[in-house]
């Protein structure tokens, strides 16, 4: 058995099986049950792990091949009688098995140290209704305390955009910003005010402002250039059209709108001496270069100042909100799951790596750590597991086992950071790595689709050679179209080809990629041609998706189940309605509130008027 092992396991490659085998191997080597912690992200996955441990142990009692595999990894012979003894030990010691979700493990620590963490005896996890009440009370109190600046705060919170469902939007924004407020200190929120953060040699954007006379001078120059082109438009119609878009915005001081113009963005990128691109080529009218760059830098300065004001306004709002919200929960002697994680992380950091107080109060040390789905770990969760990981990897007789796949990181909305999984090998000593890319679940044809999309993309050379498929822009390689973050991900992308297992190599499979054409995407008119029955662009896309599903449903003989995945639940009712109109039965599996129904929203509006 490898003492410290990190496995990068793709979907369907048997992660749970490997973890359950690891657990049984430790038991076979004589490790006491309470000294092993097996943890994963959700309660459901925890139940699967526990079931798999017991099922594998039962199978090994009769399956010689499985028992031989266990014996080989445990470095000892295991007879059928010994395996039955292990099974008996697990069943009789079921209450001692530490197989739990991350949240459950953190709650156990917090329950052992309520006073040290700052809680009262008998604290509880708040239910959603009570938490929602405290959340709204905190919002109302925060806005009341800042009632003179409420309108400004809300405008900055939404970047000046108008919002119809204002209350829901405020609530959603504040929930999304709360974790950011807690992770970043005050200095981070005020970093835009510090001129030292800008790239060395780069001029502070707050020094890019033009005075009124300079703006008028540039405006007059651009208008004169348009008149010259009108007199002799030969080959300059496109640049004239671009100038006609930006001149009105300069005239009315719409600097944010100006910053969104492509020509202005290219001019800003050319400020350090690079070429000023226009329509994929360098701009040939040299006299336009300087005024365009100057006005682009001015619009950027306005944008940065607006961003600074917005960030500071949001910090003010979140500072007041979080203080009131946290105190309200402490007064109610209740916490959310995220609160438990945060308070536990702060407490463990104060221990400075000394875990003995935790082991003493939990009645047993944790000498063997088994972690599943670790790609979804948040920073606070990592702060808790870091000393446990060091303890298990640095001691003789202790072990560490971690399995995950950054391609399956789906809990970003809960602050999951897949980068943490990549950092494990550099954090803990003596970590060995393995890859597991053999799928026991998917058909070979499906795996060929995955390999074609991801493996070929990773092999796409990031060099100056332009590819013919590079987004239709001649002479521009695909990588150059990405921002710096995406380029970093491109350069570090690791993908190993997936292959089918002996069990799944004969599974039937089929795949097809379909893309909605631009004409259908932009056509707002309903299928019956009635202009009054127009739909939004989003509805047009959903109708197109419904047509594709209906076609597949008919071709499959109306007997197969079709799964449809959404990024969010909000669009599910609309697609379901379109499918029902086509006579296709639909089951909505997401948790959609009643307020997503148009009829319910109209009724709520009526009640508000009453």
XYZ file of C-alpha atoms in Angstrom:
610
model
C 0.000 0.000 0.000
C 1.229 3.465 -0.912
C 1.137 5.538 2.261
C 0.330 8.905 0.682
C -1.565 8.738 -2.577
C -3.254 11.311 -4.813
C -5.437 9.899 -7.603
C -6.701 11.977 -10.515
C -9.719 9.902 -11.434
C -12.042 10.731 -14.309
C -15.808 10.234 -14.236
C -16.880 6.597 -14.108
C -13.370 5.310 -13.353
C -14.304 3.779 -9.991
C -13.307 6.437 -7.440
C -15.691 5.141 -4.772
C -14.481 1.576 -5.293
C -10.850 2.609 -4.821
C -11.686 4.503 -1.643
C -13.682 1.591 -0.189
C -10.845 -0.829 -0.984
C -8.391 1.532 0.693
C -10.590 1.601 3.805
C -10.788 -2.211 3.983
C -7.036 -2.533 3.417
C -6.425 -0.339 6.475
C -8.803 -2.444 8.577
C -7.055 -5.596 7.350
C -3.737 -4.144 8.554
C -5.166 -3.780 12.055
C -6.023 -0.060 12.082
C -8.794 0.697 14.633
C -12.018 1.886 12.973
C -12.231 5.274 14.805
C -8.779 6.283 13.557
C -9.898 6.351 9.913
C -11.805 9.332 8.517
C -13.482 8.968 5.120
C -15.057 12.204 3.987
C -16.600 13.660 0.864
C -18.637 16.675 -0.180
C -22.275 15.595 0.178
C -24.319 13.400 2.515
C -25.525 11.323 -0.424
C -21.964 10.552 -1.506
C -21.083 9.703 2.103
C -23.903 7.164 2.179
C -22.608 5.647 -1.052
C -19.132 5.290 0.452
C -20.429 3.558 3.587
C -22.646 1.246 1.538
C -19.768 0.405 -0.789
C -17.425 -0.380 2.129
C -19.914 -2.836 3.625
C -20.876 -4.323 0.253
C -17.243 -4.796 -0.801
C -16.427 -6.438 2.543
C -19.366 -8.822 2.125
C -18.355 -9.673 -1.457
C -14.738 -10.278 -0.414
C -15.921 -12.959 2.019
C -16.900 -15.123 -0.986
C -14.992 -13.624 -3.931
C -11.445 -15.017 -3.983
C -10.234 -12.537 -6.634
C -11.466 -9.503 -4.690
C -10.023 -10.860 -1.452
C -6.706 -11.485 -3.197
C -6.677 -7.851 -4.407
C -7.251 -6.671 -0.837
C -4.533 -8.962 0.486
C -2.006 -7.754 -2.082
C -2.505 -4.100 -1.165
C -2.620 -4.866 2.561
C 0.698 -6.766 2.269
C -0.658 -9.863 4.022
C -2.689 -12.975 3.331
C -6.409 -12.763 4.136
C -8.343 -15.991 4.562
C -12.126 -16.217 4.113
C -12.448 -16.566 7.892
C -10.378 -13.408 8.478
C -12.514 -11.528 5.948
C -15.623 -12.627 7.795
C -14.019 -11.303 10.982
C -13.434 -7.928 9.287
C -17.063 -7.908 8.169
C -18.195 -8.702 11.709
C -15.939 -5.940 13.075
C -17.498 -3.383 10.689
C -21.079 -4.370 11.440
C -20.679 -4.444 15.217
C -18.664 -1.212 15.148
C -20.941 0.598 12.723
C -21.378 3.466 15.180
C -17.591 3.939 15.274
C -17.134 4.327 11.501
C -16.148 7.884 10.626
C -17.632 8.219 7.152
C -19.195 11.651 6.976
C -19.625 14.729 4.823
C -17.272 17.671 5.233
C -20.017 19.735 6.881
C -20.767 16.940 9.339
C -17.103 16.623 10.323
C -16.812 20.370 10.874
C -19.962 20.339 13.018
C -18.453 17.637 15.236
C -15.373 19.770 15.832
C -17.509 22.849 16.546
C -19.671 20.830 18.950
C -16.556 19.809 20.877
C -15.344 23.420 21.207
C -18.429 25.681 21.371
C -16.984 28.149 23.887
C -13.584 28.342 22.201
C -15.269 29.096 18.879
C -17.528 31.722 20.439
C -20.812 29.809 20.541
C -23.242 29.048 23.309
C -24.056 25.559 24.488
C -26.885 24.032 22.471
C -26.206 25.925 19.249
C -27.937 24.608 16.158
C -27.916 24.771 12.389
C -30.492 27.332 11.310
C -33.227 26.100 9.018
C -33.758 27.927 5.731
C -36.813 29.865 6.927
C -35.140 31.266 10.061
C -31.961 32.049 8.145
C -33.962 33.876 5.456
C -35.673 36.020 8.122
C -32.336 37.001 9.657
C -30.938 37.694 6.199
C -33.794 40.080 5.327
C -33.653 41.753 8.735
C -29.949 42.423 8.190
C -30.595 43.893 4.731
C -33.334 46.185 6.024
C -31.254 47.328 8.987
C -28.232 47.990 6.767
C -30.220 50.051 4.272
C -31.956 51.932 7.095
C -28.665 52.830 8.756
C -27.443 54.134 5.370
C -30.785 55.588 4.250
C -29.189 58.832 3.053
C -26.954 56.869 0.704
C -29.287 53.949 -0.055
C -30.013 55.020 -3.618
C -26.321 55.523 -4.353
C -25.389 52.195 -2.751
C -27.977 50.314 -4.801
C -26.900 52.058 -7.993
C -23.288 51.102 -7.342
C -24.284 47.552 -6.408
C -25.949 47.061 -9.790
C -23.471 49.186 -11.804
C -26.166 51.704 -12.653
C -28.482 49.156 -14.290
C -32.231 49.309 -13.718
C -33.715 46.309 -11.935
C -37.376 45.338 -11.874
C -37.391 42.663 -9.142
C -35.248 44.883 -6.920
C -35.728 43.068 -3.599
C -34.815 39.664 -5.022
C -31.857 41.124 -6.900
C -30.508 42.853 -3.778
C -30.871 39.645 -1.779
C -29.126 37.581 -4.455
C -26.269 40.057 -4.873
C -25.633 40.277 -1.137
C -25.611 36.495 -0.752
C -23.097 36.190 -3.579
C -20.860 38.901 -2.130
C -20.912 37.690 1.471
C -18.277 34.987 1.041
C -16.058 37.428 -0.871
C -16.390 39.962 1.943
C -15.278 37.343 4.455
C -12.359 36.043 2.411
C -10.899 39.442 1.459
C -9.740 41.953 4.061
C -10.313 45.704 3.894
C -6.989 46.328 2.140
C -8.027 44.084 -0.752
C -11.265 46.029 -1.232
C -9.355 49.310 -1.318
C -6.536 48.066 -3.544
C -7.735 50.052 -6.563
C -6.821 53.244 -4.720
C -3.196 52.110 -4.397
C -1.119 53.219 -7.414
C 1.504 50.537 -6.675
C -0.843 47.781 -7.886
C -0.484 48.845 -11.510
C 1.986 47.152 -13.803
C 5.516 48.611 -13.447
C 5.986 51.305 -16.058
C 2.225 51.561 -16.598
C 0.628 54.922 -15.970
C -1.904 55.009 -13.150
C -5.324 55.151 -14.894
C -6.372 58.029 -12.670
C -3.746 60.080 -14.473
C -5.323 59.351 -17.856
C -8.114 61.909 -17.485
C -8.421 64.562 -20.198
C -9.682 68.060 -19.508
C -12.672 69.483 -21.347
C -10.577 71.382 -23.868
C -8.643 68.232 -24.795
C -11.869 66.269 -25.245
C -13.329 68.987 -27.503
C -10.105 69.026 -29.516
C -10.235 65.267 -30.096
C -13.953 65.367 -30.880
C -13.434 68.088 -33.514
C -10.560 66.137 -35.027
C -12.604 62.930 -35.335
C -15.554 64.781 -36.860
C -13.209 66.376 -39.424
C -11.812 62.940 -40.274
C -15.338 61.660 -40.915
C -15.982 64.602 -43.266
C -12.747 63.860 -45.147
C -13.723 60.224 -45.550
C -17.185 61.235 -46.782
C -15.521 63.279 -49.521
C -13.281 60.369 -50.499
C -14.640 57.128 -48.971
C -12.414 54.841 -51.008
C -11.578 51.882 -48.721
C -12.425 53.786 -45.537
C -16.145 53.119 -45.106
C -15.634 50.717 -42.204
C -13.507 53.109 -40.174
C -15.995 55.899 -40.903
C -18.818 53.744 -39.543
C -16.767 52.962 -36.448
C -16.052 56.660 -35.868
C -19.740 57.471 -36.302
C -20.454 55.076 -33.438
C -17.995 56.594 -31.004
C -18.433 60.311 -31.781
C -22.003 60.537 -30.328
C -20.818 58.788 -27.165
C -17.981 61.284 -26.722
C -20.387 64.157 -27.338
C -22.720 63.052 -24.490
C -19.903 61.858 -22.178
C -21.027 58.219 -22.357
C -17.596 56.933 -21.385
C -18.767 53.501 -20.258
C -20.573 52.956 -23.540
C -17.486 54.215 -25.358
C -15.294 51.700 -23.531
C -17.447 48.896 -24.960
C -16.731 49.903 -28.562
C -14.324 47.517 -30.304
C -12.226 50.277 -31.889
C -11.734 51.959 -28.509
C -10.766 48.646 -26.903
C -8.153 48.046 -29.612
C -6.881 51.602 -29.157
C -6.493 51.014 -25.420
C -4.528 47.817 -26.073
C -2.212 49.774 -28.391
C -1.350 52.404 -25.756
C 2.097 50.899 -25.066
C 3.226 51.121 -28.686
C 1.679 48.005 -30.182
C -0.319 47.975 -33.426
C -3.821 49.465 -33.393
C -5.946 46.721 -34.932
C -9.107 47.353 -36.894
C -11.086 44.548 -38.574
C -8.218 42.141 -37.913
C -5.597 44.397 -39.523
C -3.479 47.332 -38.435
C -5.191 50.707 -38.807
C -3.659 52.468 -41.811
C -4.724 56.047 -40.950
C -1.770 56.929 -38.722
C -3.109 60.366 -37.702
C -6.054 58.654 -35.959
C -3.815 56.619 -33.671
C -2.923 59.249 -31.045
C -6.406 60.788 -30.535
C -8.048 57.360 -30.377
C -5.551 56.109 -27.794
C -5.933 59.278 -25.694
C -9.732 59.110 -25.681
C -9.590 55.345 -24.997
C -7.373 55.931 -21.956
C -9.756 58.641 -20.744
C -12.730 56.270 -20.995
C -10.684 53.627 -19.151
C -9.894 56.136 -16.389
C -13.606 56.916 -16.010
C -14.326 53.199 -15.915
C -11.664 52.564 -13.255
C -12.971 55.433 -11.143
C -16.511 54.066 -11.406
C -15.190 50.643 -10.467
C -13.408 52.117 -7.450
C -16.565 53.898 -6.298
C -18.579 50.748 -6.806
C -16.143 48.529 -4.905
C -15.955 50.938 -1.961
C -19.753 51.317 -1.889
C -20.216 47.555 -1.935
C -17.625 47.160 0.825
C -19.504 49.696 2.974
C -22.752 47.873 2.390
C -21.335 44.400 3.024
C -19.401 45.505 6.106
C -22.572 46.742 7.786
C -24.644 43.818 6.576
C -22.226 41.074 7.644
C -21.748 42.569 11.117
C -25.501 42.742 11.765
C -26.219 39.370 10.130
C -23.499 37.515 12.054
C -24.538 39.040 15.372
C -28.193 38.163 14.719
C -27.276 34.524 14.180
C -25.155 34.420 17.321
C -28.042 35.956 19.284
C -30.314 33.244 17.884
C -27.673 30.636 18.841
C -27.735 29.300 15.309
C -25.355 29.093 12.360
C -25.383 28.201 8.698
C -23.138 25.441 7.341
C -20.762 28.058 5.934
C -20.575 29.753 9.346
C -19.591 26.480 11.004
C -16.839 25.981 8.430
C -15.563 29.536 8.843
C -15.541 29.521 12.667
C -13.957 26.062 12.742
C -11.234 27.150 10.304
C -10.429 30.201 12.438
C -10.268 28.033 15.573
C -8.003 25.390 14.011
C -5.596 28.034 12.727
C -5.228 29.265 16.316
C -4.078 25.761 17.321
C -1.042 26.266 15.044
C -0.886 22.640 13.926
C -1.449 21.098 17.381
C -4.365 18.693 16.834
C -4.106 16.893 20.172
C -6.901 18.962 21.836
C -9.237 17.927 18.992
C -8.236 14.269 19.196
C -8.688 14.297 22.981
C -12.220 15.699 22.870
C -13.210 13.481 19.931
C -11.917 10.439 21.884
C -9.586 9.297 19.111
C -6.888 10.563 16.789
C -7.290 10.615 13.018
C -4.290 8.757 11.649
C -5.669 7.878 8.223
C -7.411 10.440 6.026
C -9.465 9.402 2.980
C -10.913 12.280 0.932
C -13.222 11.969 -2.069
C -14.307 14.633 -4.630
C -11.645 16.971 -3.262
C -11.755 19.184 -6.366
C -14.799 20.960 -4.853
C -13.032 22.034 -1.644
C -13.333 25.685 -0.604
C -10.574 27.773 0.953
C -12.080 27.552 4.443
C -12.444 23.770 4.139
C -8.822 23.597 3.024
C -7.771 25.659 6.056
C -9.335 22.956 8.250
C -7.942 19.919 6.445
C -4.450 21.339 5.945
C -3.153 20.490 9.473
C -4.885 17.079 9.358
C -3.214 16.367 6.016
C 0.193 17.389 7.345
C -0.306 15.246 10.449
C -1.184 12.155 8.384
C 1.565 12.580 5.771
C 4.414 13.417 8.136
C 4.081 10.582 10.641
C 5.180 6.950 10.462
C 2.266 4.537 10.305
C -0.156 7.252 9.200
C -1.566 7.557 5.670
C -3.253 10.027 3.348
C -5.504 9.184 0.409
C -7.162 11.761 -1.837
C -9.131 11.295 -5.040
C -10.686 13.892 -7.332
C -10.973 15.284 -10.823
C -10.747 19.006 -11.568
C -12.823 18.440 -14.709
C -15.747 17.629 -12.408
C -15.498 20.752 -10.225
C -19.156 21.855 -10.064
C -19.429 23.617 -6.705
C -17.910 26.968 -7.605
C -21.184 28.513 -6.388
C -20.274 27.208 -2.919
C -16.771 28.671 -3.212
C -15.211 25.422 -4.371
C -11.668 25.953 -5.674
C -10.330 23.218 -7.937
C -6.865 24.834 -7.721
C -6.569 23.417 -4.187
C -6.573 19.882 -5.579
C -3.604 20.756 -7.796
C -1.788 22.287 -4.807
C -1.845 19.100 -2.697
C 1.272 17.601 -4.292
C 3.261 20.747 -3.457
C 1.890 21.026 0.085
C 2.293 17.554 1.576
C 5.571 15.582 1.510
C 6.001 12.168 -0.079
C 2.794 12.321 -2.134
C 2.615 9.786 -4.966
C 0.296 10.406 -7.910
C -1.759 8.111 -10.107
C -4.204 8.683 -12.937
C -7.347 6.679 -13.541
C -8.936 7.297 -16.945
C -10.566 3.946 -17.665
C -14.333 4.381 -17.656
C -16.551 1.587 -16.362
C -19.672 3.599 -17.091
C -19.560 5.126 -20.578
C -19.707 3.570 -24.024
C -16.596 3.787 -26.241
C -18.407 6.101 -28.660
C -19.130 8.587 -25.858
C -15.496 8.473 -24.777
C -14.398 9.129 -28.357
C -16.527 12.277 -28.297
C -14.931 13.426 -25.041
C -11.429 12.725 -26.321
C -12.081 14.498 -29.599
C -13.353 17.650 -27.896
C -10.880 17.928 -25.024
C -7.756 16.042 -26.039
C -7.490 17.726 -29.450
C -8.145 21.134 -27.892
C -5.296 20.600 -25.452
C -2.972 19.624 -28.319
C -3.839 22.759 -30.274
C -0.401 24.469 -30.495
C -0.141 27.778 -28.663
C 2.254 29.280 -31.187
C 2.019 32.119 -33.723
C 0.876 29.740 -36.471
C -2.739 30.643 -37.263
C -5.192 27.776 -37.495
C -7.826 27.801 -40.269
C -10.609 27.324 -37.703
C -9.489 30.176 -35.436
C -12.907 31.774 -34.949
C -13.010 32.830 -38.583
C -10.435 35.597 -38.058
C -7.659 35.284 -40.593
C -4.153 35.307 -39.193
C -5.147 35.173 -35.492
C -4.440 31.956 -33.495
C -7.168 30.823 -31.126
C -5.063 31.254 -27.981
C -4.496 34.958 -28.688
C -8.252 35.558 -28.490
C -8.336 34.489 -24.829
C -7.823 36.734 -21.816
C -4.829 36.204 -19.514
C -6.729 33.904 -17.130
C -7.970 31.703 -19.957
C -4.498 31.632 -21.517
C -3.021 30.422 -18.216
C -5.643 27.669 -18.077
C -4.909 26.819 -21.722
C -1.180 26.485 -21.042
C -1.629 24.279 -17.963
C -4.520 22.184 -19.299
C -3.901 18.501 -18.676
C -6.083 15.906 -20.318
C -5.368 12.238 -20.758
C -7.375 10.269 -23.267
C -10.239 8.272 -21.751
C -10.670 4.619 -22.616
C -13.410 2.073 -22.080
C -13.067 -0.741 -19.558
C -13.460 -4.413 -20.513
C -16.963 -4.197 -19.038
C -18.086 -1.146 -21.031
C -16.202 -1.643 -24.301
C -19.245 -3.281 -25.923
C -21.791 -0.708 -24.711
C -23.719 0.936 -27.575
C -23.404 4.702 -27.861
C -24.006 7.703 -30.085
C -23.174 11.392 -29.963
C -23.974 14.441 -32.055
C -23.227 18.141 -31.594
C -25.776 20.684 -32.815
C -25.436 24.462 -32.811
C -28.227 26.977 -33.203
C -27.611 29.097 -36.286
C -27.285 32.857 -35.874
C -30.430 33.577 -37.901
C -32.634 31.490 -35.593
C -30.887 32.898 -32.522
C -31.676 36.492 -33.475
C -35.178 35.894 -34.877
C -37.664 37.053 -32.200
C -40.810 36.166 -34.167
C -42.848 33.169 -33.091
C -43.327 30.183 -35.371
C -46.838 31.220 -36.438
C -45.475 34.489 -37.825
C -47.526 36.697 -35.503
C -45.400 39.713 -34.608
C -47.510 40.289 -31.493
C -46.469 36.884 -30.167
C -42.786 37.735 -30.190
C -40.446 36.126 -27.712
C -37.113 37.086 -26.247
C -33.877 35.766 -27.711
C -33.712 33.360 -24.766
C -37.161 31.975 -25.575
C -36.153 31.578 -29.215
C -33.197 29.443 -28.122
C -35.387 27.354 -25.821
C -37.903 26.803 -28.622
C -35.074 25.629 -30.844
C -33.904 23.240 -28.102
C -37.487 21.967 -27.718
C -37.596 21.244 -31.465
C -34.378 19.212 -31.236
C -35.674 17.227 -28.259
C -38.985 16.573 -30.029
C -37.115 15.239 -33.063
C -34.991 12.903 -30.929
C -38.099 11.806 -29.023
C -39.889 10.869 -32.250
C -36.877 9.109 -33.764
C -36.390 7.073 -30.578
C -39.928 5.740 -30.796
C -41.188 7.761 -27.826
C -39.819 5.115 -25.461
C -36.490 6.532 -24.274
C -35.761 8.974 -21.491
C -33.994 12.173 -22.511
C -31.974 14.143 -19.960
C -31.608 17.910 -20.340
C -29.014 19.727 -18.240
C -29.301 23.399 -17.323
C -26.722 25.721 -15.874
C -29.463 27.199 -13.685
C -32.999 26.167 -12.840
C -34.648 29.413 -13.940
C -35.142 28.382 -17.588
C -36.506 24.915 -16.844
C -40.213 25.868 -16.594
C -40.099 27.643 -19.964
C -38.550 24.680 -21.766
C -40.963 22.328 -20.002
C -43.884 24.432 -21.264
C -42.585 24.368 -24.844
C -42.164 20.572 -24.666
C -45.648 20.024 -23.253
C -47.054 22.112 -26.096
C -45.482 19.536 -28.424
C -47.101 16.671 -26.514
C -43.911 15.476 -24.816
C -44.253 14.459 -21.126
C -41.818 16.358 -18.897
C -40.589 15.965 -15.331
C -38.796 18.955 -13.752
C -36.214 17.680 -11.276
C -34.805 21.024 -10.124
C -36.006 22.884 -7.031
C -37.902 25.740 -8.658
C -39.794 28.153 -6.391
C -43.433 28.943 -7.145
C -42.431 32.509 -7.974
C -40.924 31.312 -11.276
C -44.484 30.858 -12.541
C -45.823 33.839 -14.510
C -49.287 33.348 -13.003
C -47.904 33.384 -9.458
C -45.865 36.524 -10.142
C -48.958 38.296 -11.491
C -50.905 37.259 -8.402
C -48.139 38.561 -6.135
C -48.170 41.869 -8.008
C -51.926 42.114 -7.474
C -51.528 41.437 -3.746
C -48.873 44.163 -3.527
C -51.274 46.657 -5.131
C -54.004 45.678 -2.684
